[in-house]
Short mmCIF file of C-alpha atoms and ligand atoms in Angstrom, two decimals:
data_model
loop_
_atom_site.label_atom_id
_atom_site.label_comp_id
_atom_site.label_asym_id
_atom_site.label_seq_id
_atom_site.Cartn_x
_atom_site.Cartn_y
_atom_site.Cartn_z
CA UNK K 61 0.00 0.00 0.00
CA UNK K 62 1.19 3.39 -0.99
CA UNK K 63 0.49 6.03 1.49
CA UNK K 64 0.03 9.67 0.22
CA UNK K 65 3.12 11.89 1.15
CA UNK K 66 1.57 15.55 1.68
CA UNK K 67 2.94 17.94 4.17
CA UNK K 68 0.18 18.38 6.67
CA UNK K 69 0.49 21.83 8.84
CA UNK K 70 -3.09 23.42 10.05
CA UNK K 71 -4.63 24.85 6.50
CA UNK K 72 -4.81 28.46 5.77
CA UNK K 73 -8.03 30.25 4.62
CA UNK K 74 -6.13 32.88 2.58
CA UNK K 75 -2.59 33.28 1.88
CA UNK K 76 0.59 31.85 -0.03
CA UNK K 77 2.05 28.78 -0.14
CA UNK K 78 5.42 28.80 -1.96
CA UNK K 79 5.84 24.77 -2.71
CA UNK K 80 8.47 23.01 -4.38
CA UNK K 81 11.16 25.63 -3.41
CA UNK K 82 14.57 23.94 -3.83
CA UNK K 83 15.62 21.88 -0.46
CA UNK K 84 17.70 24.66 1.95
CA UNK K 85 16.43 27.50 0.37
CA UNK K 86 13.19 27.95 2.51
CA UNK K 87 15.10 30.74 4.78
CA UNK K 88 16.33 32.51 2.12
CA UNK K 89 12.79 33.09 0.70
CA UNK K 90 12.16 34.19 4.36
CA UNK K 91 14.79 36.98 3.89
CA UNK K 92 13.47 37.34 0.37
CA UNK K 93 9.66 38.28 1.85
CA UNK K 94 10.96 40.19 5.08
CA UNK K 95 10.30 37.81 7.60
CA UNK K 96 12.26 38.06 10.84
CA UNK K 97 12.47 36.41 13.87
CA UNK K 98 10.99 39.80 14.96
CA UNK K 99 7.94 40.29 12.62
CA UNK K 100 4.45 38.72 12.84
CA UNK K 101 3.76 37.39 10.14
CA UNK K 102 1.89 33.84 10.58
CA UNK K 103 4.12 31.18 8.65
CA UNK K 104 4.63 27.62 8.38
CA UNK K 105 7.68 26.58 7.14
CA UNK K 106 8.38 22.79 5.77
CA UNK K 107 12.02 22.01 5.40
CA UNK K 108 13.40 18.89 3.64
CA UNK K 109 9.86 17.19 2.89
CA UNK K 110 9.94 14.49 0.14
CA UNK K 111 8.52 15.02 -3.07
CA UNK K 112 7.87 13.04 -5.87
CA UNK K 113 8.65 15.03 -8.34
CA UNK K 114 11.75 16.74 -7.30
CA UNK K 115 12.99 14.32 -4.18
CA UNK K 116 13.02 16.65 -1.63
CA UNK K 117 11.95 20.37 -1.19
CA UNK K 118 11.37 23.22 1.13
CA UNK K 119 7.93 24.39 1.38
CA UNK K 120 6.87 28.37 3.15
CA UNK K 121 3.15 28.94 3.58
CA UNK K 122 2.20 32.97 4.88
CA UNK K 123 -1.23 33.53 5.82
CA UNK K 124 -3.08 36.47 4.38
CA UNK K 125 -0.23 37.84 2.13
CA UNK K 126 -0.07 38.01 -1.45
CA UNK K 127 3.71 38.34 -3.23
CA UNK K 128 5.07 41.19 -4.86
CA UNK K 129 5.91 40.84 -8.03
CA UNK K 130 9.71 41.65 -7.56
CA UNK K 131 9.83 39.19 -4.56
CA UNK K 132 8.53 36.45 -6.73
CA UNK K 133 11.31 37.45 -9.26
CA UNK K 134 13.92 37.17 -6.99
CA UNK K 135 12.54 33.81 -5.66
CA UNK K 136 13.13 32.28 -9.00
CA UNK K 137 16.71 33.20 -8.70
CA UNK K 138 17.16 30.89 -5.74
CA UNK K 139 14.66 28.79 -6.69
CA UNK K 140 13.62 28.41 -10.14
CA UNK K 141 11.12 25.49 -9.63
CA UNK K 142 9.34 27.22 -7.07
CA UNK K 143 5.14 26.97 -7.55
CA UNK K 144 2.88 30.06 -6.21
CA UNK K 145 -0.17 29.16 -4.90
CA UNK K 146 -2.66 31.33 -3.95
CA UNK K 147 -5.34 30.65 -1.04
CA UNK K 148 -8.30 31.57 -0.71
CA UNK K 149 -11.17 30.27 1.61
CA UNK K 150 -9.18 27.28 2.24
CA UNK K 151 -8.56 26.33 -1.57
CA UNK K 152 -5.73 26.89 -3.89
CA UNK K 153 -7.38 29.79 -6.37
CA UNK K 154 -4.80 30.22 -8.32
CA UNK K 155 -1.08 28.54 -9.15
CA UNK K 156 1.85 29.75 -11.34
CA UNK K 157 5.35 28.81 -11.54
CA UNK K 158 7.76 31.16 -10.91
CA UNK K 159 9.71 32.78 -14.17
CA UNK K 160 13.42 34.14 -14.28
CA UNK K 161 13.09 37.39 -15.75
CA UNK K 162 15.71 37.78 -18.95
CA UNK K 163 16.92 41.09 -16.69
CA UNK K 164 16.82 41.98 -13.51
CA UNK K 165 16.94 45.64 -12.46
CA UNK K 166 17.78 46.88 -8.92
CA UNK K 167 17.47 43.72 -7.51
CA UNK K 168 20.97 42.04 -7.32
CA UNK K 169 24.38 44.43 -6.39
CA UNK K 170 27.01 43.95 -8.44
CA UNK K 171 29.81 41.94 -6.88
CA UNK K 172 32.28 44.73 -8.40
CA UNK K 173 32.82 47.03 -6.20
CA UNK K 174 34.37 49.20 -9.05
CA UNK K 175 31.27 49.00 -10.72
CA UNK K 176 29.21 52.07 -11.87
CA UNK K 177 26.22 50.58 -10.05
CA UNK K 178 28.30 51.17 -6.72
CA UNK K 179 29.19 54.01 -7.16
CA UNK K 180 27.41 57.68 -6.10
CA UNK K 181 26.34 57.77 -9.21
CA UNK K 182 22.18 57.80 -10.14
CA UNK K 183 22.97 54.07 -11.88
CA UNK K 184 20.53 51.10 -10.61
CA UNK K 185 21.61 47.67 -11.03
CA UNK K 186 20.75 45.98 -13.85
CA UNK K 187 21.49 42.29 -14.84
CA UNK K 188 21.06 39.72 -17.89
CA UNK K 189 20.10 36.44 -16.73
CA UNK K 190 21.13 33.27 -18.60
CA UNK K 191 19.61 29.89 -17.61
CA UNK K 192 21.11 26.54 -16.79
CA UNK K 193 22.78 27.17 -14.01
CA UNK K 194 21.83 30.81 -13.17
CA UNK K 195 24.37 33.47 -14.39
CA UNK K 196 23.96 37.13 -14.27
CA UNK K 197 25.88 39.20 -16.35
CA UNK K 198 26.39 43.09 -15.07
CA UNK K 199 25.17 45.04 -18.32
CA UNK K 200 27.96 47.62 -16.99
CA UNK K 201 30.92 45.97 -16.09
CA UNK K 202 30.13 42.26 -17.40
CA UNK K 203 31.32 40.86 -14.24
CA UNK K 204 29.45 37.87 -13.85
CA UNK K 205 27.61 36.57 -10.82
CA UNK K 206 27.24 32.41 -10.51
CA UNK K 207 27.48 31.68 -6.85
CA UNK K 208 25.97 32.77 -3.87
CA UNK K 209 23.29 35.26 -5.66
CA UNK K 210 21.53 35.55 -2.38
CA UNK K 211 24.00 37.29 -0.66
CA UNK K 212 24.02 40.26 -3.01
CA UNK K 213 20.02 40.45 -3.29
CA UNK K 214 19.26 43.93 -2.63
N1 LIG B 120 -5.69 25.78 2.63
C1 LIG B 120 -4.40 25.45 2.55
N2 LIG B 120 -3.60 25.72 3.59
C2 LIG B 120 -2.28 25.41 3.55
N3 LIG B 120 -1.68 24.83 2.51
C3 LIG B 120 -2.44 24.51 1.43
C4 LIG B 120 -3.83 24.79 1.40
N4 LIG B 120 -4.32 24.36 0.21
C5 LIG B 120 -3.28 23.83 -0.47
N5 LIG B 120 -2.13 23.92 0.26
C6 LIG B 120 -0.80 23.52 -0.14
O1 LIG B 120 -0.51 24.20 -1.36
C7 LIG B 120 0.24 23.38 -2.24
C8 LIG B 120 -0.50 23.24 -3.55
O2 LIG B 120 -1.72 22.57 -3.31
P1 LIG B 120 -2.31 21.59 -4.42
O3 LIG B 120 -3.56 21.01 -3.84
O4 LIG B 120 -2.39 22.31 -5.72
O5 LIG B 120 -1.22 20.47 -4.42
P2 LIG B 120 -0.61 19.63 -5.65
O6 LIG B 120 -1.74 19.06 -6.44
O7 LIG B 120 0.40 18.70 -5.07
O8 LIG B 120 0.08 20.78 -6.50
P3 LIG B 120 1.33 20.64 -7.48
O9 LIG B 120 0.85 19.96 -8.68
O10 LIG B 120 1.68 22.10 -7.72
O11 LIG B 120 2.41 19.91 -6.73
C9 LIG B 120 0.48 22.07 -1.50
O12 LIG B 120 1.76 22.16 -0.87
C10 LIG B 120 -0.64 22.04 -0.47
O13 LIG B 120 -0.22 21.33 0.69
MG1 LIG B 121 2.44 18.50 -5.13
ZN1 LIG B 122 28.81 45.59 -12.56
#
């Protein structure tokens, strides 16, 4: 007998659940979305749960909270296989993948420090992204970006 494998935390009525979000990455989407020790947001968070599909994942779940556009853009930079799912009264009304945006603007700080984007000048950050295994390339200064893009989300 094959027993059904579904996290099971106490449902939400309306809210987020960010599912399949790559195994380990679960508190960087916290930092992503804001979410302190210190705030009060209501949140489950599922870390290491098996999945089918992708063997094991993280899963985050915020009541009453819809994403931002530019938060769910910089998910998909951690986690490119994440699923948004919104809730309401109970259900899941609506689901989307997250997408990597072909260029990211003020989002990521380029890792040069010589670069025009650090600088005093009025110059935002701005980033191509290539797939695979994420790359950003600094439309300023081409440096390129491959490892440890959450530490220089802005
Ligand atoms: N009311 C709710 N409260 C909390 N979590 C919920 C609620 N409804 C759904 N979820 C969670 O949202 C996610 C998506 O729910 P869904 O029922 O679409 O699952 P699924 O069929 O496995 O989806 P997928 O095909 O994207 O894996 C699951 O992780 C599920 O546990
Ligand atoms: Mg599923
Ligand atoms: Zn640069």
């Amino acid at each position: 007998m094959t027993l059904k494998k579904e996290v099971r935390v106490h449902p939400i009525r309306d809210g987020t659940v960010i599912d399949h979000i790559k195994a380990g990455q679960a508190m960087n989407v916290l930092r992503i979305l804001g979410i302190t020790g210190s705030s009060s947001a209501v949140i489950s968070v599922a870390m290491n749960v098996s999945s089918q599909d992708i063997g094991s994942k993280d899963v985050v779940k915020i009541e009453n909270r819809e994403l931002m556009e530019k938060e769910v853009d910089k998910i998909a930079l951690i986690s490119p296989n994440a699923t948004i799912n919104i809730i309401r009264e109970f259900g899941v009304a609506g689901k989307h993948r997250v997408e990597l945006p072909e260029m990211v603007e003020s989002m990521v700080r380029c890792a040069n420090p010589n670069c025009i984007s650090n600088t005093n000048e009025p110059v935002s950050s701005k980033f191509e992204v290539k797939k695979g295994p994420i790359r950003l390339r600094c439309i300023y200064c081409e440096h390129v970006i491959t490892e440890n893009i959450v530490e220089q989300l802005l």
